[in-house]
Coordinates of C-alpha atoms in Angstrom, one line a residue:
Chain A
X30 CA 105.7 35.2 111.7
X31 CA 109.1 36.5 110.7
X32 CA 110.4 33.1 109.8
X33 CA 107.9 32.5 107.1
X34 CA 109.5 34.1 104.2
X35 CA 109.9 37.7 104.9
X36 CA 113.6 37.8 104.4
X37 CA 114.2 41.4 104.8
X38 CA 112.4 44.5 106.0
X39 CA 112.2 46.0 102.5
X40 CA 110.4 43.0 101.2
X41 CA 107.8 43.3 103.9
X42 CA 107.3 47.0 103.5
X43 CA 107.1 47.3 99.8
X44 CA 105.7 44.1 98.4
X45 CA 102.0 43.8 97.6
X46 CA 100.0 42.9 100.6
X47 CA 97.9 40.5 98.7
X48 CA 100.8 38.3 97.7
X49 CA 101.8 37.3 101.1
X50 CA 98.5 37.6 102.8
X51 CA 97.4 34.2 101.6
X52 CA 98.5 32.5 104.7
X53 CA 98.5 35.5 107.0
X54 CA 95.9 37.6 108.6
X55 CA 96.0 41.0 107.0
X56 CA 96.0 42.7 110.4
X57 CA 99.0 40.7 111.6
X58 CA 100.9 41.7 108.5
X59 CA 100.2 45.3 109.2
X60 CA 101.4 44.9 112.8
X61 CA 104.6 43.3 111.7
X62 CA 105.2 46.0 109.2
X63 CA 104.7 48.6 111.8
X64 CA 107.1 47.0 114.2
X65 CA 109.7 46.6 111.6
X66 CA 109.4 50.2 110.6
X67 CA 109.5 51.4 114.2
X68 CA 112.6 49.4 114.8
X69 CA 114.7 50.4 111.9
X70 CA 113.7 53.8 110.7
X71 CA 115.2 57.0 111.9
X72 CA 112.8 59.2 113.7
X73 CA 112.2 62.7 112.7
X74 CA 113.1 65.5 115.1
X75 CA 111.7 68.9 115.0
X76 CA 114.1 71.6 114.0
X77 CA 113.4 73.6 117.2
X78 CA 114.4 70.7 119.4
X79 CA 117.5 70.0 117.5
X80 CA 118.5 73.6 117.8
X81 CA 118.0 73.7 121.5
X82 CA 120.0 70.5 121.9
X83 CA 122.8 71.8 119.9
X84 CA 122.9 75.1 121.7
X85 CA 123.4 73.3 125.0
X86 CA 125.9 70.7 123.8
X87 CA 128.2 72.2 121.2
X88 CA 131.5 73.4 122.4
X89 CA 134.4 75.1 120.7
X90 CA 137.7 73.8 121.8
X91 CA 140.6 76.1 121.4
X92 CA 143.7 74.7 119.8
X93 CA 146.1 76.6 122.0
X94 CA 147.5 78.6 119.2
X95 CA 145.8 82.0 118.6
X96 CA 146.5 82.2 114.9
X97 CA 145.1 78.7 114.3
X98 CA 142.1 79.7 116.4
X99 CA 141.5 82.7 114.2
X100 CA 141.5 80.5 111.1
X101 CA 139.1 78.0 112.7
X102 CA 136.7 80.7 113.9
X103 CA 137.9 80.4 117.5
X104 CA 138.7 76.7 117.6
X105 CA 137.7 73.2 116.8
X106 CA 134.0 72.7 116.9
X107 CA 132.5 69.6 118.5
X108 CA 130.2 67.6 116.4
X109 CA 132.2 68.0 113.2
X110 CA 135.3 66.7 111.5
X111 CA 138.2 69.1 110.9
X112 CA 140.9 68.2 108.6
X113 CA 144.6 69.2 108.5
X114 CA 146.4 68.4 105.3
X115 CA 150.0 69.1 104.4
X116 CA 153.1 67.6 102.8
X117 CA 155.7 65.7 104.8
X118 CA 157.3 67.7 107.5
X119 CA 154.6 70.4 107.4
X120 CA 153.8 69.9 111.0
X121 CA 150.5 68.1 111.0
X122 CA 151.5 65.7 113.8
X123 CA 152.9 68.5 115.8
X124 CA 149.7 70.4 115.6
X125 CA 147.8 67.3 116.7
X126 CA 150.1 66.9 119.7
X127 CA 149.7 70.5 120.6
X128 CA 145.9 70.3 120.4
X129 CA 145.9 67.1 122.5
X130 CA 148.1 68.6 125.1
X131 CA 146.1 71.8 125.3
X132 CA 142.8 70.0 125.6
X133 CA 144.1 67.6 128.3
X134 CA 145.9 70.2 130.3
X135 CA 144.0 73.4 130.0
X136 CA 140.5 72.1 129.4
X137 CA 141.0 69.1 131.5
X138 CA 139.2 66.8 129.1
X139 CA 140.1 63.5 127.7
X140 CA 141.4 62.9 124.2
X141 CA 141.4 59.7 122.2
X142 CA 144.4 59.7 119.9
X143 CA 144.6 57.2 117.1
X144 CA 148.1 56.9 115.8
X145 CA 148.5 55.2 112.4
X146 CA 152.0 56.2 111.4
X147 CA 153.9 55.4 114.6
X148 CA 154.9 59.1 114.9
X149 CA 153.6 59.6 118.4
X150 CA 156.1 59.8 121.1
X151 CA 155.2 60.3 124.7
X152 CA 158.4 62.2 125.4
X153 CA 157.4 64.9 122.9
X154 CA 154.0 65.2 124.7
X155 CA 155.8 65.4 127.9
X156 CA 158.1 68.1 126.5
X157 CA 155.1 70.1 125.5
X158 CA 153.5 69.6 128.9
X159 CA 156.6 70.7 130.7
X160 CA 156.3 74.0 128.9
X161 CA 152.8 74.4 130.2
X162 CA 153.3 73.7 133.8
X163 CA 156.2 72.7 136.0
X164 CA 154.2 70.6 138.4
X165 CA 155.0 67.0 137.8
X166 CA 151.8 65.8 139.1
X167 CA 149.8 68.0 136.8
X168 CA 151.8 66.8 133.9
X169 CA 151.2 63.2 134.8
X170 CA 147.5 63.8 135.1
X171 CA 147.3 65.5 131.8
X172 CA 149.2 62.6 130.2
X173 CA 146.8 60.2 131.6
X174 CA 143.9 62.0 130.0
X175 CA 145.3 61.2 126.5
X176 CA 144.3 57.7 125.4
X177 CA 146.4 56.3 122.6
X178 CA 145.5 53.6 120.2
X179 CA 147.8 52.3 117.5
X180 CA 146.1 51.2 114.3
X181 CA 148.1 50.2 111.3
X182 CA 145.4 48.9 108.9
X183 CA 141.9 49.9 108.0
X184 CA 140.1 47.0 109.7
X185 CA 141.6 47.6 113.1
X186 CA 140.8 51.3 112.7
X187 CA 137.2 50.4 111.9
X188 CA 136.8 48.0 114.7
X189 CA 138.3 50.6 117.1
X190 CA 135.9 53.2 115.9
X191 CA 132.9 50.9 116.1
X192 CA 133.8 50.1 119.7
X193 CA 134.5 53.7 120.5
X194 CA 131.0 54.5 121.9
X195 CA 131.5 51.8 124.6
X196 CA 135.0 52.9 125.3
X197 CA 134.0 56.5 125.7
X198 CA 131.3 55.6 128.2
X199 CA 133.8 53.5 130.1
X200 CA 136.4 56.1 130.2
X201 CA 134.2 58.9 131.2
X202 CA 133.4 57.2 134.4
X203 CA 136.7 58.2 135.8
X204 CA 136.0 61.9 135.6
X205 CA 136.4 64.2 132.6
X206 CA 134.6 63.4 129.4
X207 CA 136.1 62.7 126.0
X208 CA 136.0 65.8 124.0
X209 CA 138.3 65.0 121.0
X210 CA 139.1 62.2 118.8
X211 CA 142.3 62.7 116.8
X212 CA 143.2 60.4 113.9
X213 CA 146.7 60.9 112.7
X214 CA 146.7 60.2 109.8
X215 CA 143.7 58.9 108.1
X216 CA 145.2 58.9 104.7
X217 CA 148.1 56.7 105.7
X218 CA 145.6 53.9 106.2
X219 CA 143.2 54.6 103.4
X220 CA 145.4 55.5 100.4
X221 CA 146.9 52.1 100.1
X222 CA 143.5 50.5 99.5
X223 CA 142.3 53.1 97.0
X224 CA 142.8 52.9 93.4
X225 CA 142.5 50.1 90.9
X226 CA 139.3 48.5 90.0
X227 CA 138.1 47.4 93.3
X228 CA 135.5 49.4 95.1
X229 CA 136.1 48.1 98.6
X230 CA 138.6 50.9 99.3
X231 CA 136.1 53.7 98.6
X232 CA 133.4 51.9 100.5
X233 CA 135.7 51.4 103.6
X234 CA 136.7 55.1 103.4
X235 CA 133.1 56.2 103.4
X236 CA 132.4 53.8 106.3
X237 CA 135.2 55.4 108.3
X238 CA 133.8 58.8 107.5
X239 CA 130.3 57.8 108.5
X240 CA 131.4 56.3 111.8
X241 CA 133.5 59.3 112.7
X242 CA 130.7 61.7 111.9
X243 CA 128.2 59.7 113.9
X244 CA 130.6 59.6 116.9
X245 CA 131.2 63.3 116.6
X246 CA 127.6 64.1 116.5
X247 CA 126.3 61.7 119.1
X248 CA 129.0 62.2 121.7
X249 CA 129.7 65.8 121.1
X250 CA 133.4 65.3 120.4
X251 CA 135.6 67.2 118.0
X252 CA 137.1 64.9 115.3
X253 CA 140.5 66.0 114.0
X254 CA 142.0 64.1 111.1
X255 CA 145.2 64.6 109.1
X256 CA 145.6 64.0 105.4
X257 CA 148.4 64.1 102.8
X258 CA 148.6 66.3 99.7
X259 CA 148.8 65.6 96.0
X260 CA 149.3 67.7 93.0
X261 CA 146.2 68.4 91.1
X262 CA 145.8 68.9 87.4
X263 CA 146.3 66.7 84.4
X264 CA 150.0 66.0 84.1
X265 CA 152.4 67.0 86.9
X266 CA 152.7 70.5 88.1
X267 CA 149.3 71.7 89.2
X268 CA 148.4 73.2 92.5
X269 CA 148.7 71.4 95.7
X270 CA 145.5 69.8 96.9
X271 CA 144.5 67.7 99.8
X272 CA 144.7 64.0 99.1
X273 CA 142.2 61.1 99.2
X274 CA 140.2 62.3 96.3
X275 CA 136.9 64.0 95.6
X276 CA 134.7 61.7 97.6
X277 CA 136.6 62.4 100.8
X278 CA 136.5 66.1 100.2
X279 CA 132.8 66.2 101.3
X280 CA 133.5 64.6 104.6
X281 CA 135.3 67.2 106.7
X282 CA 133.4 70.4 107.5
X283 CA 136.6 72.5 107.8
X284 CA 139.9 71.9 106.0
X285 CA 143.2 73.5 106.5
X286 CA 146.3 73.2 104.4
X287 CA 149.7 73.5 106.1
X288 CA 152.8 74.5 104.3
X289 CA 156.4 75.4 105.0
X290 CA 157.1 79.1 104.5
X291 CA 160.0 80.3 102.5
X292 CA 161.6 82.3 105.2
X293 CA 164.9 84.1 104.6
X294 CA 166.3 82.7 107.8
X295 CA 168.5 79.7 108.3
X296 CA 167.8 76.1 107.6
X297 CA 165.5 75.0 110.5
X298 CA 162.4 77.0 110.4
X299 CA 159.5 76.2 112.6
X300 CA 157.1 78.7 111.1
X301 CA 154.3 77.3 109.1
X302 CA 151.6 78.9 107.1
X303 CA 148.0 77.6 107.3
X304 CA 145.4 78.2 104.6
X305 CA 141.7 77.6 105.1
X306 CA 140.6 75.7 102.1
X307 CA 137.1 74.8 103.1
X308 CA 134.9 76.3 105.7
X309 CA 131.3 76.8 106.3
X310 CA 131.9 79.8 108.5
X311 CA 134.6 81.9 107.1
X312 CA 135.6 83.0 103.6
X313 CA 138.1 80.6 102.2
X314 CA 141.8 81.1 101.5
X315 CA 142.6 83.2 104.4
X316 CA 146.2 82.5 105.5
X317 CA 147.8 82.6 108.9
X318 CA 151.3 82.0 109.9
X319 CA 152.1 80.4 113.2
X320 CA 155.1 78.9 114.9
X321 CA 155.2 75.2 115.6
X322 CA 157.2 76.0 118.7
X323 CA 154.3 77.8 120.2
X324 CA 153.2 74.7 122.2
X325 CA 156.6 74.1 123.6
X326 CA 157.4 77.6 124.8
X327 CA 156.6 78.5 128.3
X328 CA 153.8 80.9 128.5
X329 CA 154.7 82.0 132.0
X330 CA 157.8 83.8 130.8
X331 CA 158.0 87.4 129.9
X332 CA 156.5 88.8 126.7
X333 CA 160.0 88.8 125.1
X334 CA 159.6 85.1 124.6
X335 CA 156.8 85.6 122.1
X336 CA 159.2 87.1 119.6
X337 CA 160.2 83.5 118.8
X338 CA 157.9 83.9 115.8
X339 CA 160.9 85.0 113.7
X340 CA 162.7 81.8 114.8
X341 CA 166.1 83.4 114.6
X342 CA 167.1 82.2 118.0
X343 CA 168.2 78.6 118.1
Chain B
X6 CA 95.3 50.0 101.5
X7 CA 92.3 51.5 103.1
X8 CA 92.6 55.0 104.2
X9 CA 90.3 57.1 106.3
X10 CA 88.4 60.0 104.9
X11 CA 90.7 62.5 106.6
X12 CA 93.7 60.9 105.0
X13 CA 92.1 61.0 101.6
X14 CA 91.3 64.6 102.0
X15 CA 94.8 65.4 103.1
X16 CA 96.2 63.6 100.2
X17 CA 94.1 65.3 97.6
X18 CA 94.2 68.8 98.9
X19 CA 96.6 70.8 96.9
X20 CA 99.9 71.4 98.6
X21 CA 101.5 74.8 98.5
X22 CA 103.1 75.2 95.1
X23 CA 106.8 76.0 95.2
X24 CA 106.9 77.3 91.7
X25 CA 108.1 80.7 92.8
X26 CA 110.5 79.6 95.4
X27 CA 113.4 81.2 93.7
X28 CA 112.8 82.8 90.3
X29 CA 116.4 83.8 89.9
X30 CA 117.6 80.2 89.8
X31 CA 115.1 78.6 87.4
X32 CA 114.3 79.5 83.8
X33 CA 111.3 81.8 83.3
X34 CA 108.1 80.2 84.3
X35 CA 109.9 77.0 85.0
X36 CA 110.1 76.8 88.8
X37 CA 109.7 73.4 90.5
X38 CA 106.0 72.6 90.4
X39 CA 104.2 69.8 92.1
X40 CA 105.8 66.5 91.8
X41 CA 109.0 67.7 90.4
X42 CA 112.5 66.9 91.5
X43 CA 115.5 69.3 91.6
X44 CA 119.0 67.9 91.8
X45 CA 121.8 70.2 92.9
X46 CA 125.1 68.7 91.7
X47 CA 128.7 69.9 92.2
X48 CA 132.0 69.4 93.7
X49 CA 132.8 70.3 97.3
X50 CA 132.8 73.9 98.3
X51 CA 130.6 75.1 95.5
X52 CA 127.7 76.3 97.6
X53 CA 125.2 73.5 97.3
X54 CA 124.5 73.4 101.0
X55 CA 124.2 77.1 101.2
X56 CA 121.7 77.1 98.3
X57 CA 119.7 74.5 100.1
X58 CA 119.7 76.5 103.3
X59 CA 118.5 79.5 101.3
X60 CA 115.6 77.6 99.8
X61 CA 114.8 76.1 103.2
X62 CA 114.6 79.5 104.8
X63 CA 112.5 80.7 102.0
X64 CA 110.0 78.0 102.8
X65 CA 109.8 78.2 106.6
X66 CA 109.9 81.9 107.1
X67 CA 106.6 83.6 107.8
X68 CA 104.9 85.5 105.0
X69 CA 105.8 88.8 106.6
X70 CA 109.5 88.1 106.1
X71 CA 109.1 86.9 102.6
X72 CA 108.6 83.2 103.1
X73 CA 106.1 80.6 102.1
X74 CA 105.3 79.3 105.5
X75 CA 105.3 75.7 104.5
X76 CA 106.6 72.7 106.4
X77 CA 109.7 71.0 105.3
X78 CA 111.3 67.6 105.9
X79 CA 115.0 67.5 105.8
X80 CA 116.6 64.1 105.3
X81 CA 120.2 64.3 106.4
X82 CA 122.3 61.4 105.2
X83 CA 125.7 62.5 106.0
X84 CA 125.3 64.5 109.2
X85 CA 126.0 67.7 107.4
X86 CA 123.1 69.8 108.6
X87 CA 124.5 72.8 110.4
X88 CA 121.6 74.1 112.5
X89 CA 123.7 77.0 113.9
X90 CA 124.3 78.3 110.3
X91 CA 120.7 77.9 109.5
X92 CA 119.6 79.8 112.6
X93 CA 122.0 82.6 111.7
X94 CA 120.5 82.9 108.3
X95 CA 117.0 82.9 109.7
X96 CA 118.0 85.5 112.2
X97 CA 119.3 87.9 109.6
X98 CA 116.2 87.4 107.4
X99 CA 113.8 87.9 110.3
X100 CA 115.7 91.0 111.6
X101 CA 115.8 92.5 108.1
X102 CA 112.0 92.1 108.0
X103 CA 111.8 93.9 111.3
X104 CA 111.4 92.5 114.7
X105 CA 113.4 89.6 116.0
X106 CA 111.6 87.5 118.5
X107 CA 112.5 84.3 120.0
X108 CA 109.0 82.9 119.5
X109 CA 109.1 83.6 115.8
X110 CA 112.4 81.9 115.4
X111 CA 111.1 78.9 117.3
X112 CA 107.9 78.7 115.2
X113 CA 110.0 78.8 112.0
X114 CA 112.2 76.0 113.3
X115 CA 109.2 73.9 114.3
X116 CA 108.1 73.8 110.7
X117 CA 111.3 71.9 110.0
X118 CA 111.5 68.2 110.6
X119 CA 115.0 66.6 110.5
X120 CA 115.7 62.9 110.0
X121 CA 119.2 61.4 110.0
X122 CA 119.8 58.3 107.9
X123 CA 122.9 56.2 107.9
X124 CA 122.4 53.7 105.2
X125 CA 120.3 53.3 102.1
X126 CA 118.2 50.7 103.7
X127 CA 117.4 53.0 106.5
X128 CA 116.6 55.7 103.9
X129 CA 114.1 53.4 102.2
X130 CA 112.4 52.5 105.5
X131 CA 112.4 56.1 106.6
X132 CA 110.7 57.1 103.4
X133 CA 108.0 54.6 104.1
X134 CA 107.6 56.0 107.5
X135 CA 107.5 59.5 106.2
X136 CA 104.5 58.6 104.1
X137 CA 102.4 58.7 107.2
X138 CA 103.8 62.1 108.0
X139 CA 102.9 63.4 104.6
X140 CA 99.3 62.1 104.8
X141 CA 98.8 63.6 108.2
X142 CA 100.3 67.1 107.6
X143 CA 98.9 68.7 104.5
X144 CA 101.2 71.7 104.9
X145 CA 104.2 69.5 104.3
X146 CA 105.2 70.3 100.7
X147 CA 108.9 70.0 100.5
X148 CA 111.3 67.1 101.0
X149 CA 115.0 68.0 101.1
X150 CA 117.6 65.2 100.8
X151 CA 121.2 66.0 101.5
X152 CA 122.7 64.1 99.9
X153 CA 121.3 61.4 97.8
X154 CA 124.7 60.2 96.7
X155 CA 126.1 59.6 100.2
X156 CA 125.6 55.8 100.1
X157 CA 126.9 55.4 96.5
X158 CA 130.1 53.7 97.4
X159 CA 128.7 51.6 100.1
X160 CA 126.0 50.3 97.9
X161 CA 128.4 49.7 95.1
X162 CA 130.6 47.6 97.3
X163 CA 127.7 45.7 98.7
X164 CA 126.3 44.9 95.4
X165 CA 129.4 43.0 94.3
X166 CA 129.8 42.5 90.6
X167 CA 126.4 43.1 89.3
X168 CA 125.4 46.6 88.5
X169 CA 121.7 46.0 89.0
X170 CA 122.3 44.7 92.5
X171 CA 124.4 47.8 93.3
X172 CA 121.7 50.1 92.2
X173 CA 118.9 48.1 93.7
X174 CA 118.5 50.1 96.9
X175 CA 118.7 53.5 95.3
X176 CA 116.3 52.5 92.6
X177 CA 113.8 51.3 95.2
X178 CA 114.2 54.6 97.0
X179 CA 113.6 56.5 93.7
X180 CA 110.5 54.4 92.9
X181 CA 109.1 55.1 96.3
X182 CA 109.9 58.8 95.9
X183 CA 108.1 58.7 92.6
X184 CA 105.1 57.3 94.1
X185 CA 105.1 59.8 96.9
X186 CA 105.5 62.6 94.4
X187 CA 102.5 61.4 92.4
X188 CA 100.3 60.7 95.4
X189 CA 101.0 63.6 97.6
X190 CA 102.1 66.2 95.1
X191 CA 105.2 67.3 97.0
X192 CA 108.4 68.7 95.6
X193 CA 111.8 67.2 96.3
X194 CA 115.2 68.9 96.3
X195 CA 118.3 66.7 96.6
X196 CA 122.0 67.4 96.5
X197 CA 124.6 65.0 95.0
X198 CA 128.3 65.2 95.1
X199 CA 130.5 65.1 92.1
X200 CA 132.9 62.2 92.4
X201 CA 134.9 62.2 89.2
X202 CA 137.3 65.0 88.9
X203 CA 137.1 66.4 85.4
X204 CA 140.6 67.1 84.2
X205 CA 140.7 70.2 82.1
X206 CA 143.6 72.5 81.3
X207 CA 144.3 75.0 84.0
X208 CA 142.8 78.4 83.5
X209 CA 145.0 81.3 82.7
X210 CA 145.7 83.6 85.6
X211 CA 143.4 86.6 85.8
X212 CA 140.7 84.7 84.1
X213 CA 137.7 86.6 82.9
X214 CA 134.2 85.4 83.5
X215 CA 134.1 83.8 80.1
X216 CA 136.6 81.1 80.9
X217 CA 134.9 80.5 84.2
X218 CA 131.7 79.8 82.4
X219 CA 133.5 77.4 80.1
X220 CA 134.8 75.5 83.1
X221 CA 131.2 75.2 84.3
X222 CA 130.0 73.8 81.0
X223 CA 132.8 71.3 80.8
X224 CA 131.6 69.7 84.0
X225 CA 128.1 69.5 82.5
X226 CA 129.5 66.8 80.3
X227 CA 130.3 64.5 83.2
X228 CA 128.2 61.4 83.3
X229 CA 125.5 61.3 86.0
X230 CA 126.4 58.3 88.0
X231 CA 123.4 57.6 90.1
X232 CA 120.9 55.0 89.0
X233 CA 118.6 55.3 86.1
X234 CA 115.4 55.5 88.0
X235 CA 116.7 58.5 89.9
X236 CA 117.8 60.2 86.7
X237 CA 114.3 59.7 85.3
X238 CA 112.8 61.4 88.3
X239 CA 114.9 64.5 88.1
X240 CA 113.3 67.4 86.2
X241 CA 115.6 70.2 87.0
X242 CA 119.4 69.8 87.3
X243 CA 121.4 72.6 88.9
X244 CA 125.1 72.5 88.4
X245 CA 127.1 74.5 90.9
X246 CA 130.6 75.5 90.4
X247 CA 133.0 78.2 91.6
X248 CA 133.8 81.2 89.4
X249 CA 136.9 83.2 89.7
X250 CA 135.2 86.6 89.4
X251 CA 136.3 88.1 92.7
X252 CA 138.9 90.3 91.1
X253 CA 136.4 91.7 88.6
X254 CA 134.0 92.7 91.3
X255 CA 136.6 94.6 93.3
X256 CA 137.8 96.5 90.3
X257 CA 134.3 97.5 89.3
X258 CA 133.3 98.7 92.7
X259 CA 135.6 101.7 92.6
X260 CA 139.3 102.2 92.8
X261 CA 139.5 104.1 96.1
X262 CA 138.3 101.2 98.3
X263 CA 141.3 99.0 98.9
X264 CA 139.6 97.1 101.7
X265 CA 137.4 95.3 99.3
X266 CA 137.2 91.7 100.4
X267 CA 137.7 89.2 97.7
X268 CA 134.4 87.4 97.6
X269 CA 134.1 83.9 96.3
X270 CA 131.5 83.9 93.6
X271 CA 129.6 80.8 92.8
X272 CA 127.7 80.1 89.6
X273 CA 124.7 77.9 89.1
X274 CA 123.7 76.5 85.7
X275 CA 120.1 75.2 85.6
X276 CA 118.9 72.7 83.1
X277 CA 115.1 72.1 83.2
X278 CA 113.6 69.4 81.2
X279 CA 109.9 69.0 81.2
X280 CA 107.8 66.8 79.0
X281 CA 105.2 68.7 77.1
X282 CA 102.0 67.8 78.8
X283 CA 99.5 69.1 76.3
X284 CA 100.5 66.9 73.4
X285 CA 98.9 63.5 73.1
X286 CA 101.3 62.2 70.5
X287 CA 103.2 59.1 71.1
X288 CA 106.5 60.7 71.4
X289 CA 106.6 63.1 74.3
X290 CA 109.2 65.7 73.6
X291 CA 111.3 66.9 76.4
X292 CA 111.7 70.7 76.4
X293 CA 114.9 71.9 77.8
X294 CA 115.4 75.3 79.3
X295 CA 118.6 76.8 80.6
X296 CA 119.4 79.5 83.0
X297 CA 122.6 80.7 84.6
X298 CA 123.0 82.8 87.7
X299 CA 125.7 83.6 90.2
X300 CA 125.7 84.3 93.8
X301 CA 128.1 84.9 96.7
X302 CA 127.7 83.9 100.3
X303 CA 127.4 86.4 103.1
X304 CA 126.7 86.0 106.8
X305 CA 123.1 86.4 106.1
X306 CA 122.9 83.7 103.5
X307 CA 123.1 83.7 99.7
X308 CA 123.0 86.9 97.8
X309 CA 122.3 86.8 94.1
X310 CA 124.3 88.9 91.7

């Protein structure tokens, strides 16, 4: 029946029945239509069922840094995309490392880390882990729970993301489920293909967004992405805004802008200020300051070590 | 297509009118009636989803809590439905009305049907499927789509060089929606994202409310980018934008209170166009009515100023 000339499901559903029914039995056509609809439509779910499902499956993953957690309303939520944007050297990758280490060590869950800039180094991860625990075996276990993938162009990223559901199932067999997918940075791959007259760039960007969201929702993982910044306004000198344009701005549920602080101290400063620029839970534009070194300082020491916030000691 | 007597009855029985769903948003006597479409347009972070939740709650809440007790279908195209946020709004409204019970919350939520779509073809097929839902549930009177513009870039790329092919899927969806509106007399609310940044001169610091309203009207001039059949369907267009009136509020509230939290105020500008139905002349004039309102967002939902 399907070979006869019904090329696509839309044609079958919306065309006049009389036109095609010349050589078909009307009932058969109805049956085909029903099957096609059943196969391809999305099924409605009652709000109550959805709520119950969400209640039992949503988790909030702490980032390991209390000031960041305060901004994010106690952590990164699963089922959503959270975005970190900032200029070069503002600490986005460091924050990603810290979150990955915290999840794999403290929460004992797996992390899928997609590195697009080549900025990931295992020795830095190890350094952070060594501050968390001095047991070598624990460190190795935690490192094993971080799965790394290098993607340097949009197509390999897309193919990785499309195959992620299968990978997640495979990986979860060995104990510990995947709880976070970190893409650092999504703008490094996408901004070269945007611009100009071609539309493929925007379409690929929206495809990446769609796949990430679907994975976050279906597998209850937290998606964390990083983004660069641009200056807004007509001609130079506007305020700093997150990059990738207006169409991307609808994609993440929560957005944070990282900046270096103007501290009166000496050159190297590891304190960054984070501003909440989009959130569905908190009022916007609340600022927090935090120290990038938080993840590498040993928590087992005395309380005196926490005074590293001023970053005078180095 | 033949339909049974019950289906015919369900189709013709008048659905609950949503004309008074939110009188503060729409011009006087111009709320969305049967068969009308409301489009909420704006950039990110301008409160469109919050407004949608507010309207949704108004529909599903029981009459005792100030609701309309109708069923709602929510078509979610970009996985942005935050059920936890919705539940917290319902909680606060129910407890404000007195008595918070688990069963009441559950009955409110069961009036909501959620569908996720991931492409415009799936949207089209889902709308066909929902037709049966409409015919079997006469209390279903509202269809919410968030957002109708989610597949814009995907369709544009798939369509290649010809504009008509690009818009083909969305125009089919709009035509189907038009037919559903006429046959079943439902109301549709849809959000669409603004995708072209309007470059205007930066506002002076300490802007008063007048300059913020001018920034809202400048975005009114941006071209609607969705296909023509969708634009023909829309009868009310709500433009949402952010207003920088936080400072004014704090000053007006009294000098002693330094703890006043700077609230982000959003403003909505509603343009309603309705063709005059009484005239039988050949040229149907489209009457336009305008209304502006502002609101801010609290934990319990949207509060109008």
